[in-house]
XYZ file of C-alpha atoms in Angstrom:
599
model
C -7.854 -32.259 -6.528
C -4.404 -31.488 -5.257
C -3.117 -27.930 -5.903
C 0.241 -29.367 -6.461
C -1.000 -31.669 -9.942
C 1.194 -30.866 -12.320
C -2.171 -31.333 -14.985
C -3.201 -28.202 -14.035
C -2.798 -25.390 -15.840
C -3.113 -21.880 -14.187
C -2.801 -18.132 -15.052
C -0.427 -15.935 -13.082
C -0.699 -12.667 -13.580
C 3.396 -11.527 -13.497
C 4.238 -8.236 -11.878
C 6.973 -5.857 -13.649
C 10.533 -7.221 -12.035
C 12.016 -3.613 -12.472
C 11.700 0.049 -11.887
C 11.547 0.544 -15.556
C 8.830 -1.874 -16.355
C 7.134 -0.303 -13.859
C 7.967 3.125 -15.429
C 7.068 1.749 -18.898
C 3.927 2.944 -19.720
C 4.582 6.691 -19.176
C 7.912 7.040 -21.075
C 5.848 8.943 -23.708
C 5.183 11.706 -20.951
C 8.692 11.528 -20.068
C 10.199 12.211 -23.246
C 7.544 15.177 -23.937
C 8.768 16.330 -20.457
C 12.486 16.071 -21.486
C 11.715 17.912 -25.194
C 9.705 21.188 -23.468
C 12.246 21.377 -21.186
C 15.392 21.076 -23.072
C 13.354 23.866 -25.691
C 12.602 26.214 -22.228
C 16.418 25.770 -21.324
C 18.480 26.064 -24.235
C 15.655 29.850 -24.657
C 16.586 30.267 -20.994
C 20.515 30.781 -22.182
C 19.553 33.510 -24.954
C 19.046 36.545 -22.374
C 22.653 35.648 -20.640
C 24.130 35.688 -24.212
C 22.573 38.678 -25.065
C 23.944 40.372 -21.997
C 27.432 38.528 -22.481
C 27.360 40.320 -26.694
C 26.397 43.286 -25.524
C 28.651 43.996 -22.954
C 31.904 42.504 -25.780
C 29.855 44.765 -28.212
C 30.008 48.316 -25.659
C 33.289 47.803 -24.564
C 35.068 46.581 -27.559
C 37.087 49.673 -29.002
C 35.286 49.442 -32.541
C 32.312 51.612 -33.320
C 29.219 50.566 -31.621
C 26.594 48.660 -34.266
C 22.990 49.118 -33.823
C 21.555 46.987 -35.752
C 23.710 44.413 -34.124
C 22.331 45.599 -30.770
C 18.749 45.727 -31.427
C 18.726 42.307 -32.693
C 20.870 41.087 -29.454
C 18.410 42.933 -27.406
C 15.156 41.214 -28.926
C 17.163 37.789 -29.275
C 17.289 38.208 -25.449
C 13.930 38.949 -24.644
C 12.516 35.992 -27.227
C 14.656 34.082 -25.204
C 13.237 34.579 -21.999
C 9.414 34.752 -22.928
C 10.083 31.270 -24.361
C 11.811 30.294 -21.728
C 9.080 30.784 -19.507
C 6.474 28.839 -21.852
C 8.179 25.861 -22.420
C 9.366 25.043 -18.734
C 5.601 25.929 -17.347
C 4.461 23.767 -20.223
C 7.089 20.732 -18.627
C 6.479 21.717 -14.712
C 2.664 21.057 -15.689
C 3.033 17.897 -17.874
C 5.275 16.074 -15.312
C 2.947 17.353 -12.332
C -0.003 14.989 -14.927
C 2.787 12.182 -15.594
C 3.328 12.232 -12.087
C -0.170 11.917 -11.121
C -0.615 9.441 -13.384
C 2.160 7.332 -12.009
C 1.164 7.279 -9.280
C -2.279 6.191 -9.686
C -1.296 3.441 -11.379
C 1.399 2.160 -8.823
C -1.651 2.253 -6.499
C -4.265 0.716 -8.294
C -1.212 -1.729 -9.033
C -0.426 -2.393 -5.414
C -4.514 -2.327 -4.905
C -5.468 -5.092 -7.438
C -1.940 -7.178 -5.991
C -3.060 -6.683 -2.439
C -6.605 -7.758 -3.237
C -5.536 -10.936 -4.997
C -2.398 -12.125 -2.905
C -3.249 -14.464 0.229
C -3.878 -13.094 3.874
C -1.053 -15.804 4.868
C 1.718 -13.822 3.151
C 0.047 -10.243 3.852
C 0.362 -11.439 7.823
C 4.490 -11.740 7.198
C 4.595 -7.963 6.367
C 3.392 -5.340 9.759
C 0.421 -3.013 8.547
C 3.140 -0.518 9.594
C 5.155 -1.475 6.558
C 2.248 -2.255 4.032
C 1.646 1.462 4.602
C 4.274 3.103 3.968
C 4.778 0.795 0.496
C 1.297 2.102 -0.311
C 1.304 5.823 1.075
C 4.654 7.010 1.471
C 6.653 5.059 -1.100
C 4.333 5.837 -4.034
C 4.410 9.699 -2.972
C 8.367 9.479 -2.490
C 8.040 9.121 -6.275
C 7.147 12.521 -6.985
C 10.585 14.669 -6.421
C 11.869 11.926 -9.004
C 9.098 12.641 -11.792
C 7.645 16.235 -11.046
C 11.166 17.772 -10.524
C 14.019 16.149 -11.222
C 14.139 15.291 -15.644
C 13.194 18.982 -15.529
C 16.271 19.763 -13.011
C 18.844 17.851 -14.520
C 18.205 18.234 -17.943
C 17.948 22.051 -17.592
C 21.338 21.679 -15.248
C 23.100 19.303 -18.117
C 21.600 20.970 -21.406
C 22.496 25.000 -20.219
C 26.496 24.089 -19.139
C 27.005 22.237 -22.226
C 26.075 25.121 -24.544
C 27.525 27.823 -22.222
C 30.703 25.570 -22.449
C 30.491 25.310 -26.066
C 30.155 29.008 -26.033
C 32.844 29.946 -23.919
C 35.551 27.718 -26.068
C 34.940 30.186 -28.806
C 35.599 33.047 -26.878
C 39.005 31.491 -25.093
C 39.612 27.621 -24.651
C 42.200 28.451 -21.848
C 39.970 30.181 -19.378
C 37.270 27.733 -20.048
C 39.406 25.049 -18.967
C 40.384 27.087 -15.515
C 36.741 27.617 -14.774
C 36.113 23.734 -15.341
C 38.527 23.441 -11.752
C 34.922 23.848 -9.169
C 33.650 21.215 -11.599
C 36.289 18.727 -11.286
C 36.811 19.214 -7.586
C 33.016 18.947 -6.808
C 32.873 15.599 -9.240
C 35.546 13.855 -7.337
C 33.683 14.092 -4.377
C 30.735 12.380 -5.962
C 32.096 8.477 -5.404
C 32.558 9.338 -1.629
C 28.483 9.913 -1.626
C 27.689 6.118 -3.057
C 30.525 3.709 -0.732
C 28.953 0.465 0.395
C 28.597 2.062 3.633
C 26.854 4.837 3.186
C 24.328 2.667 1.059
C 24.067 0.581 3.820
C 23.055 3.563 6.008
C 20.458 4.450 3.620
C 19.057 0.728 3.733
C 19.616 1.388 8.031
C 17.670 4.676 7.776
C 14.669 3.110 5.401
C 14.306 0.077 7.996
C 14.194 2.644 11.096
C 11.391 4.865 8.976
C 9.481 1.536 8.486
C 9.377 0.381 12.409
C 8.778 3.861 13.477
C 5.808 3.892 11.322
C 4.710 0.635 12.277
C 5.433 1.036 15.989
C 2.930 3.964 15.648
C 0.023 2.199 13.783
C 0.349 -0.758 16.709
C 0.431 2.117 19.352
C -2.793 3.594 18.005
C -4.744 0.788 17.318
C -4.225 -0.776 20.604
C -4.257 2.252 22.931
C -7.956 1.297 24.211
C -6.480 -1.805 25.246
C -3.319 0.076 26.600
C -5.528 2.306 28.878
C -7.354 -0.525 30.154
C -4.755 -2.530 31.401
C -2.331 0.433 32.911
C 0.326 -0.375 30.243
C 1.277 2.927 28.556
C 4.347 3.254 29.919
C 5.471 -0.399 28.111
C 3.813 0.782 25.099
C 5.708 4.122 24.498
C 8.729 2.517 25.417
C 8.577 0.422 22.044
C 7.630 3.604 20.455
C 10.759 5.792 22.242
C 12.680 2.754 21.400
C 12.319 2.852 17.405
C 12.391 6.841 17.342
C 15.793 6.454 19.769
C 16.907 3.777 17.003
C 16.115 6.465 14.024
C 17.788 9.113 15.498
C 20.882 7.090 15.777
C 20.685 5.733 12.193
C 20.001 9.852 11.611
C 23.179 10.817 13.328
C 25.229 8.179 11.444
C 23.883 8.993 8.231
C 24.343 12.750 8.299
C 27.327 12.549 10.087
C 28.870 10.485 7.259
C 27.784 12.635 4.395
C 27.778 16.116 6.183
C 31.619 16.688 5.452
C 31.446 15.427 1.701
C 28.423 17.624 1.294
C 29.741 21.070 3.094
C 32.993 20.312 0.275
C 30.675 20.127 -2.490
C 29.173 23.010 -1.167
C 32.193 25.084 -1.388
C 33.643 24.366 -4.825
C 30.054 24.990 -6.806
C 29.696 27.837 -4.365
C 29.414 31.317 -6.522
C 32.210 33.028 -4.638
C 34.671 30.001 -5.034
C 33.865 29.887 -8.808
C 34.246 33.549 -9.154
C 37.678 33.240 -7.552
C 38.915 30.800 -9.844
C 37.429 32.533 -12.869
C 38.795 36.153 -12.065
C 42.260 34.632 -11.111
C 42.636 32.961 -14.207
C 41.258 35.823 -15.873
C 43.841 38.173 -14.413
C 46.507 36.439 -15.092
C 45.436 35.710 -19.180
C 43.879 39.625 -19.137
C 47.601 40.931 -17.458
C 49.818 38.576 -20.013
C 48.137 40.606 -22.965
C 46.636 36.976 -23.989
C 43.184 37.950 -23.636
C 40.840 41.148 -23.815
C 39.325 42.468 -20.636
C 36.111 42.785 -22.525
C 35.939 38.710 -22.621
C 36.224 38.106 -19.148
C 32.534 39.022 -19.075
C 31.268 35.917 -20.575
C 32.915 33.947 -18.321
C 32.043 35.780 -14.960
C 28.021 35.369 -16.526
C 28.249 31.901 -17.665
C 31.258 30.821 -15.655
C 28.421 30.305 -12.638
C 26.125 28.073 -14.308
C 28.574 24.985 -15.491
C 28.602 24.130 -11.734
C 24.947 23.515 -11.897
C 25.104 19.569 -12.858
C 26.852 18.868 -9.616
C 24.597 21.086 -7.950
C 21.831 19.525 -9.211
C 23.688 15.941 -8.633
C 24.007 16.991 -4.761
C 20.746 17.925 -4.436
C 18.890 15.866 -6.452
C 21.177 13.097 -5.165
C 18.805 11.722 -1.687
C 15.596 12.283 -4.602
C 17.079 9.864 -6.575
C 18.370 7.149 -4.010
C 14.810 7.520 -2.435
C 12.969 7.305 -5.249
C 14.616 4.202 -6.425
C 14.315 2.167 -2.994
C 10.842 3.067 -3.208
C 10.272 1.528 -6.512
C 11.880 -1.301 -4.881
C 9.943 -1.600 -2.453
C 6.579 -1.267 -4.338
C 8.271 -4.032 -7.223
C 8.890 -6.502 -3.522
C 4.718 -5.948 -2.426
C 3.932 -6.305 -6.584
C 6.301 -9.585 -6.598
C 3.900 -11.323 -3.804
C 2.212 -14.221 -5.877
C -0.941 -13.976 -5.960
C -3.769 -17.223 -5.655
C -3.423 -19.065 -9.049
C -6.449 -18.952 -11.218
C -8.148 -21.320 -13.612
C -7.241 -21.096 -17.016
C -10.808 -22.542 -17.714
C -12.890 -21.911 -14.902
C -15.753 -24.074 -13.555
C -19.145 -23.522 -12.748
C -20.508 -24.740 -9.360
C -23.702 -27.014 -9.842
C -25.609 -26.169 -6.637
C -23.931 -25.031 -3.343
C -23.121 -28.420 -1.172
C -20.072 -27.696 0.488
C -17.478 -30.185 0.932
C -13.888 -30.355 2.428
C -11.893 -33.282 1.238
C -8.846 -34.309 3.273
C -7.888 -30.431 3.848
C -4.662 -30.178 5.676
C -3.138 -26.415 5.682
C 0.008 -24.741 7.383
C 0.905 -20.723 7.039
C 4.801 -22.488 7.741
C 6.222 -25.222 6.185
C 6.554 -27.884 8.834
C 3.300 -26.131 10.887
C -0.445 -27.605 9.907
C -3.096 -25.930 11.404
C -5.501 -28.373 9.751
C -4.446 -31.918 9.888
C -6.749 -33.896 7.667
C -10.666 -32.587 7.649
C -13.551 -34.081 5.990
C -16.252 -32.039 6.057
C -19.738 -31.743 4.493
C -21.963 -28.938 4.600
C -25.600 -29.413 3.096
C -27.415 -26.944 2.108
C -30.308 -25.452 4.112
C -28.027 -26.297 7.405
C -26.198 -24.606 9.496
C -23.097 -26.284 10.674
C -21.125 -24.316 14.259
C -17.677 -24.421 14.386
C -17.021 -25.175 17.881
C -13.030 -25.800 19.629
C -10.747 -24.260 22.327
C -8.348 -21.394 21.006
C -5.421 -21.946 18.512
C -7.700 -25.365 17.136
C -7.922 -23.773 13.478
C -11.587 -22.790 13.389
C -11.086 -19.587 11.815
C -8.319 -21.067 9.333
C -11.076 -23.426 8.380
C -13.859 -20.341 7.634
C -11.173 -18.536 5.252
C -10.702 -21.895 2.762
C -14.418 -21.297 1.612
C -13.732 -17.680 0.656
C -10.414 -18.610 -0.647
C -8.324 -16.199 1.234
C -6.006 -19.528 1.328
C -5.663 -22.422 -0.417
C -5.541 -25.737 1.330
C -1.217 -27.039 1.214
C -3.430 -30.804 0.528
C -6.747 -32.187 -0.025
C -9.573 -29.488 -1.479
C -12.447 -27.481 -0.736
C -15.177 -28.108 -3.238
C -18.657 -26.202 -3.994
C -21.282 -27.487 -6.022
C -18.638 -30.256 -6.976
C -15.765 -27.590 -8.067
C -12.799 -27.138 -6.880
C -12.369 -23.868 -5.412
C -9.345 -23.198 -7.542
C -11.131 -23.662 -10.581
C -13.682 -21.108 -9.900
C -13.701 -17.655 -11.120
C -13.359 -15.266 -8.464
C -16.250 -13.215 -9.202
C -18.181 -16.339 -9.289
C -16.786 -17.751 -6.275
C -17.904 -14.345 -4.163
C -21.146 -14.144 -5.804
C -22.037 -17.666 -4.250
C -19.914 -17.579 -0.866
C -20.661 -14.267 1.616
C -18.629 -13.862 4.757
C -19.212 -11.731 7.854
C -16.360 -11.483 10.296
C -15.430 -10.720 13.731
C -13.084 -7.663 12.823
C -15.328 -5.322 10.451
C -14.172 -3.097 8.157
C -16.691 -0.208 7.083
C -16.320 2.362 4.910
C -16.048 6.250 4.996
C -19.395 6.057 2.833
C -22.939 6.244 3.435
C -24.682 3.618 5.866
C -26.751 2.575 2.499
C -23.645 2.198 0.679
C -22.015 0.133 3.282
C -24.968 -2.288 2.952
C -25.089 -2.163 -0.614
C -21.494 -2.719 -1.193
C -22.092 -6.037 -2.711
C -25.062 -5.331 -4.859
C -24.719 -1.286 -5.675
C -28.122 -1.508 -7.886
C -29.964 -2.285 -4.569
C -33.301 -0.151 -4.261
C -33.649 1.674 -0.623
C -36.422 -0.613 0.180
C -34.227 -3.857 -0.279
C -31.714 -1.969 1.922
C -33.925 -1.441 4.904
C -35.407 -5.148 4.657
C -31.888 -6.619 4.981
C -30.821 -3.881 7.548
C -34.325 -5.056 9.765
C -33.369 -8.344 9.543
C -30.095 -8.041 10.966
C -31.839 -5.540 13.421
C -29.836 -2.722 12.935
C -32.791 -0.626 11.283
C -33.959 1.620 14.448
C -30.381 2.522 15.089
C -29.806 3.880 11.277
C -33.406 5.843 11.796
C -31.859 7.570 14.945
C -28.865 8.850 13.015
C -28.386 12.425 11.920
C -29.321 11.441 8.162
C -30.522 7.715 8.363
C -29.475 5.823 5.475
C -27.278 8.546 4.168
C -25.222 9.158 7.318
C -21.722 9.050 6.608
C -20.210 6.723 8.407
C -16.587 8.066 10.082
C -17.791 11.647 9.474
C -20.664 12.532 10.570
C -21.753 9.596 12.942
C -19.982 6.418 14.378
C -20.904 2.849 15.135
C -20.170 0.898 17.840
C -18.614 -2.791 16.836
C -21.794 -4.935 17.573
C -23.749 -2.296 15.440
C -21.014 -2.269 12.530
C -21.303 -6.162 12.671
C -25.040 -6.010 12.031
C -24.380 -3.613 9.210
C -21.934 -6.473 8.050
C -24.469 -8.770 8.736
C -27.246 -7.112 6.713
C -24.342 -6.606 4.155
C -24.252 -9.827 4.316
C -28.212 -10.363 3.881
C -28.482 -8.330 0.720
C -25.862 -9.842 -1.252
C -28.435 -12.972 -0.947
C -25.129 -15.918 -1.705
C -26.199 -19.177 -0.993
C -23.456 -19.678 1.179
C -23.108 -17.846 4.349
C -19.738 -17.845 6.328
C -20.344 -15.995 10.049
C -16.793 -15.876 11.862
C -18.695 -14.680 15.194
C -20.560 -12.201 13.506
C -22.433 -11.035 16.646
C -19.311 -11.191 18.861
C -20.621 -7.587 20.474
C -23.761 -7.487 19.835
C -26.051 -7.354 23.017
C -28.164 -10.320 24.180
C -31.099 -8.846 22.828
C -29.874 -8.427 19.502
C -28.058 -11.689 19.351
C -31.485 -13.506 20.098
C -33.069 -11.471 16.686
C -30.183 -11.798 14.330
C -30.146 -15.968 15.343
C -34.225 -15.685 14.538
C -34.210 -13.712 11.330
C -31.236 -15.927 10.252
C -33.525 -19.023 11.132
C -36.215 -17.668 9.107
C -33.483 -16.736 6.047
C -31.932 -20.514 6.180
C -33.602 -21.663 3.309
C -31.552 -23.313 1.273
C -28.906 -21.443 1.965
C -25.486 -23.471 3.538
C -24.530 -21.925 6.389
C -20.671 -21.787 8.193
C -20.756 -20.929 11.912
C -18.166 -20.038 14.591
C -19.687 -20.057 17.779
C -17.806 -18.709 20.381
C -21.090 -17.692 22.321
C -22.550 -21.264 23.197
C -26.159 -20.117 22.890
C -25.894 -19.863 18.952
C -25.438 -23.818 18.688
C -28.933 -23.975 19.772
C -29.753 -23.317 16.223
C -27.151 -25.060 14.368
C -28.026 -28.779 12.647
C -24.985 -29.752 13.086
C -22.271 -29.092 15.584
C -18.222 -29.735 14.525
C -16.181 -29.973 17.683
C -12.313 -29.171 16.791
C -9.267 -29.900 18.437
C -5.594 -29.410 17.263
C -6.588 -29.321 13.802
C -8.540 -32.670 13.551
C -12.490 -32.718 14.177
C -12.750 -34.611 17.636
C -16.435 -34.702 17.553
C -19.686 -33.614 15.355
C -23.569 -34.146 15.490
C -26.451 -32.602 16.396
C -26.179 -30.722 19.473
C -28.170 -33.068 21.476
C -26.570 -35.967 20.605
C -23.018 -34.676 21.555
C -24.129 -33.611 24.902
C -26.233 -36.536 25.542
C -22.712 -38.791 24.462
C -21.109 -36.837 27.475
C -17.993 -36.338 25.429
C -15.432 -33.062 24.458
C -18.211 -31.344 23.597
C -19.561 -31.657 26.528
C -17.217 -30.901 28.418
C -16.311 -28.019 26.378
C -20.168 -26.889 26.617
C -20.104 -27.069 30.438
C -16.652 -25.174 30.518
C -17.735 -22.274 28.344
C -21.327 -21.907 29.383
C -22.061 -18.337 30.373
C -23.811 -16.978 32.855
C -26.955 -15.304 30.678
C -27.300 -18.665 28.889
C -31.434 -19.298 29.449
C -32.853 -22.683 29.783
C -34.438 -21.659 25.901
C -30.849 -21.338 24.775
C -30.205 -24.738 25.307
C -30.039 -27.274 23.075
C -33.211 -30.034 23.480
C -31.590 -32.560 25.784
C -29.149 -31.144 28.065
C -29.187 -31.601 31.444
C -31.208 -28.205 33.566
C-alpha cells in the first residue's frame, strides 16, 4: 500500500494558524482580566479627584461646604480601597490565565513534538527546539500577566482624567495634550522595516547562541578527549561576538527615539508645558488659579499610554514572535493516521519494496524486501551510512516509507492505531533517554501497573539487577538526583524496559553498545531464552551478537547485498564475509562464532 493512494483517507489533526487561535480558549480570562481592571482603575482616579475638588473647594473664594467635603473625602478613600481590590483581583487572575496558557502551549508543542516525524525534528538544532519550548512559551508572560492590566489601566485613567479636565477648561487641556502628541509621533520611528528586521537579526542570534551552547555541553567529553576546546569555544565566542553586534545595532537604532520619548512623557517636561500654559490663561484673567490644580494632578497621568506603549512596546514585539514561533513548531505535520484503523493478525513482519529518503532526490533505502518471522531474530549487518538504522525506525513508525510499505500481522503500518502499533512493536536504542524518576519507574514506563516483582524479573534478565541493589535506595533511587548510571547500565535499564513491556516485536538498535563483555554474553542468553515467539530486529555492530541471530541481512548503499544464516554467508565467502573478517574484534572467542567459520 502506497502512502501516496489517493483511496486513502486520513485524519490530520490541524494546528491553530494564528496567535489568536492559539489565544482562543482563554479569552474568557482575558475579558474578566480587562473588566477587574478597568473597575480597579477608573476607583484608582477617585482619590486624585477628590484631592483635585478639594483643593477648587479650599481655595475658591465662596464659603467652604462641609458636607461637600466630607463626602469628597470618603469618595476618595472608597476610591482607593477599591482600587486596591479590583487590580489584586486582575494581577491574580492573569498570573492563573497566564499559567494556564502556558500549559497548554506546552502540552500543545508536547503532543505535536510526540506525533511529528524524527526526519523533520532533525531540520530544526535541539538549540532551537528549546528555546520554542522553554523560552518562547515563558516570553509569553509579560504579554498576559502584565500588560491588558498595564495598558488598559494606562488607556482607561487618561481618558476620564481628559474628560474631566475639558470641564474644567478645554484650552489648557489641549496645551497639556503637546507631551502626548510629541511622544506619539515618535512611535512610527520604533516599527520601520529596519528596525523589524533587527528584531528578526536579534531573535536568530538568541537562537544560535542557545544552540551553540547545548552542542558545547553535550559534546565537551568528546572535546576534552580530543584537545579541541579551543575550536569549540571559538563557535561559541563566535555566536555571542555575532549577538553583541546584532545588540549594538539594535539599541543603537532605537536608543535616540527612546531617550526622546523619554523626555516629552517625562514629569518635569509635562509640568513645564502645563504651568506655561497655565500662566499665561491664569495672567490673561481667562482662568482661575484655583483650576490649575487639576491639571498639575491629572496633567501627569495622560502621558501614561505612551509610557506604557514605550515600555510595553519590546513585551509586545516579543511576545508576538514567540507565538510565531510556537504556531511554526505546531504547523510541523504530523504522521497521518487511519481514519479506520486496522488490527494486526499476528506479528510477521514484512517490508514490501520500502524505498525512503529524508531529501527529495536522496534514498537511503533503495528497494527492500524483507521478512521477519516470528520467533527469529534477524541482525542488521552493513558498513556506515548503508541505512541500517533508517530501516529499524520504519517498524516503530518514526518515518514512513516515501514507497513500498512496512506491514505487521498483514497491516499496513499507517493503518494502525498508534497505541496499538507501540503495544506490539518495543524498541531499545543506542542513545537512551532515562528519566529524572525512580529506577522502578524507568522500567515500568511502559506498563505503570507493573508489580515490584515483575520489575526485578525483567531488570535480572537484562542483568542490571545487582547494580540497582547496590544503589543508595534500590528500586526507588532517583535516577539524575540521587545516583547516576553509566550508558551500558542505562541501556540494560532500556533493555529490561524493554522486557517488561512484553511486545511481540523487539527492535534492538545496538542495545548493548557499552555494555561490558560479560554483560553482553547474559543479555544475548536471557534474550535467547525470551525469543519465543517473539520477532526480533537486530543491529549488530558487535559481530559476536550474529552468533545468535537466524538470520543475518547484509546491507550496502541501501539495497540488501546479502542474507542467510550466518554460516551459510561465511561459508559463500562473500560481503559478509569479508565484512565479518574486517570487523572482527579482538575479544571475539572461538564460542562467539558462528558454526562454520574458519578458526
Amino acid at each position: 500500500m502506497n502512502a501516496a493512494d489517493p483511496a486513502l483517507t486520513r485524519r490530520r489533526a490541524a494546528p491553530p494558524d494564528a496567535a489568536p487561535a492559539l489565544l482562543r480558549p482563554h479569552l474568557p480570562g482575558f475579558a474578566a482580566v480587562v473588566i477587574l481592571q478597568v473597575i480597579g482603575a477608573l476607583a484608582g482616579l477617585a482619590p486624585l479627584l477628590a484631592v483635585a475638588e478639594l483643593g477648587r473647594a479650599l481655595l475658591a473664594p465662596e464659603p467652604i461646604d462641609d458636607g461637600h467635603v466630607r463626602t469628597v473625602v470618603i469618595a476618595g478613600a472608597a476610591g482607593l480601597l477599591a482600587r486596591l481590590l479590583f487590580t489584586a483581583a486582575s494581577s491574580g487572575l492573569a498570573h492563573l490565565v497566564d499559567d494556564r496558557v502556558q500549559l497548554s502551549f506546552r502540552r500543545l508543542l508536547a503532543a505535536r513534538l510526540g506525533r511529528v516525524p524524527i526526519g523533520r525534528l532533525t531540520r530544526r538544532r535541539t538549540g532551537e527546539l528549546a528555546k520554542v519550548v522553554g523560552d518562547d512559551v515563558s516570553a509569553v508572560h509579560p504579554f498576559i500577566a502584565h500588560t491588558p492590566g498595564e495598558l488598559v489601566s494606562a488607556f482607561v485613567v487618561p481618558l476620564v482624567s481628559l474628560a474631566y479636565l475639558f470641564t474644567v477648561d478645554w484650552r489648557l487641556t489641549l496645551v497639556s495634550l503637546i507631551p502626548v502628541a510629541l511622544a506619539l509621533a515618535l512611535v512610527p520611528l520604533m516599527m520601520t522595516p529596519g528596525r523589524l528586521r533587527d528584531q528578526k537579526a536579534f531573535d536568530a542570534a538568541m537562537g544560535r547562541i542557545a544552540n551553540s551552547a547545548v552542542e558545547f555541553v553535550q559534546g565537551i567529553a568528546v572535546v576534552k578527549a580530543f584537545g579541541g576546546s579551543e575550536r569549540a569555544h571559538r563557535r561559541f565566542r563566535a555566536a555571542t561576538d555575532d549577538f553583541a553586534d546584532v545588540f549594538v545595532r539594535l539599541v543603537r537604532g532605537l536608543a535616540g527615539i527612546g531617550a526622546a520619548m523619554q523626555v516629552f512623557v517625562s514629569p518635569p517636561f509635562v509640568l513645564l508645558v502645563v504651568l506655561t500654559g497655565g500662566a499665561v490663561l491664569v495672567t490673561g484673567g481667562s482662568m482661575a488659579a484655583a483650576d490649575l490644580l487639576p491639571f498639575l494632578l491629572l496633567g501627569l497621568g495622560l502621558t501614561a499610554p505612551v509610557a506604557a506603549l514605550g515600555h510595553g512596546f519590546d513585551d509586545m514585539q516579543a511576545a508576538h514572535r514567540a507565538v510565531g514561533r510556537i504556531r511554526d513548531v505546531l504547523a510541523e505535520e504530523p504522521l497521518p493516521e487511519p481514519a479506520n484503523a486496522a488490527a494486526p493478525a499476528g506479528h510477521r513482519v514484512e517490508l514490501r519494496g520500502v524505498r525512503f529518503g529524508y531529501e527529495p532526490g536522496h534514498e537511503v533505502l533503495r528497494g527492500i524486501d524483507l521478512t521477519l518471522e516470528p520467533g527469529t531474530v534477524t541482525a542488521l549487518v552493513g558498513p556506515s551510512n548503508s541505512g541500517k538504522s533508517t530501516l529499524v525506525q520504519l517498524l516503530p513508525r518514526f518515518f514512513d516509507p516515501t514507497h513500498g510499505s512496512v506491514v505487521l500481522g498483514g497491516a499496513d503500518l499507517r493503518d494502525l492505531d498508534a497505541r496499538e502499533l507501540y503495544r506490539t512493536v518495543s524498541f531499545v536504542f543506542q542513545d537512551v533517554r532515562l528519566l529524572r524518576a525512580s529506577v522502578a519507574e524507568n522500567i515500568a514506563l511502559a506498563v505503570p501497573h507493573a508489580d515490584r516483582d515483575a520489575v526485578a524479573r525483567a531488570a535480572r534478565l537484562a542483568n542490571i539487577h545487582d547494580r540497582v541493589l547496590e544503589l543508595p535506595r534500590g528500586y526507588d533511587t532517583v535516577l539524575g538526583e540521587e545516583a547516576g548510571l553509566s550508558g551500558g547500565e542505562a541501556q540494560r535499564v532500556a533493555l529490561a524496559r524493554a522486557l517488561l513491556a512484553d511486545a511481540p516485536v523487539l527492535v534492538l538498535d545496538e542495545a548493548t553498545a557499552f555494555a561490558d563483555p560479560h554483560t553482553e554474553h547474559a543479555v544475548r542468553r536471557a534474550l535467547a531464552t525470551l525469543k519465543g515467539d517473539r520477532t526480533v530486529l537486530v543491529i549488530a555492530h558487535r559481530l559476536e551478537t550474529i552468533a545468535d541471530a537466524d538470520t543475518v541481512v547484509m546491507l550496502e548503499e541501501g539495497t540488501i547485498a546479502e542474507r542467510g544464516a550466518p554460516a551459510e554467508l561465511l561459508a559463500r565467502d562473500g560481503k559478509f564475509a569479508a565484512f565479518w573478517r574486517s570487523q572482527r574484534t579482538d575479544d571475539t572467542t572461538p564460542e562467539d562464532a558462528p558454526r562454520g567459520e574458519p578458526r
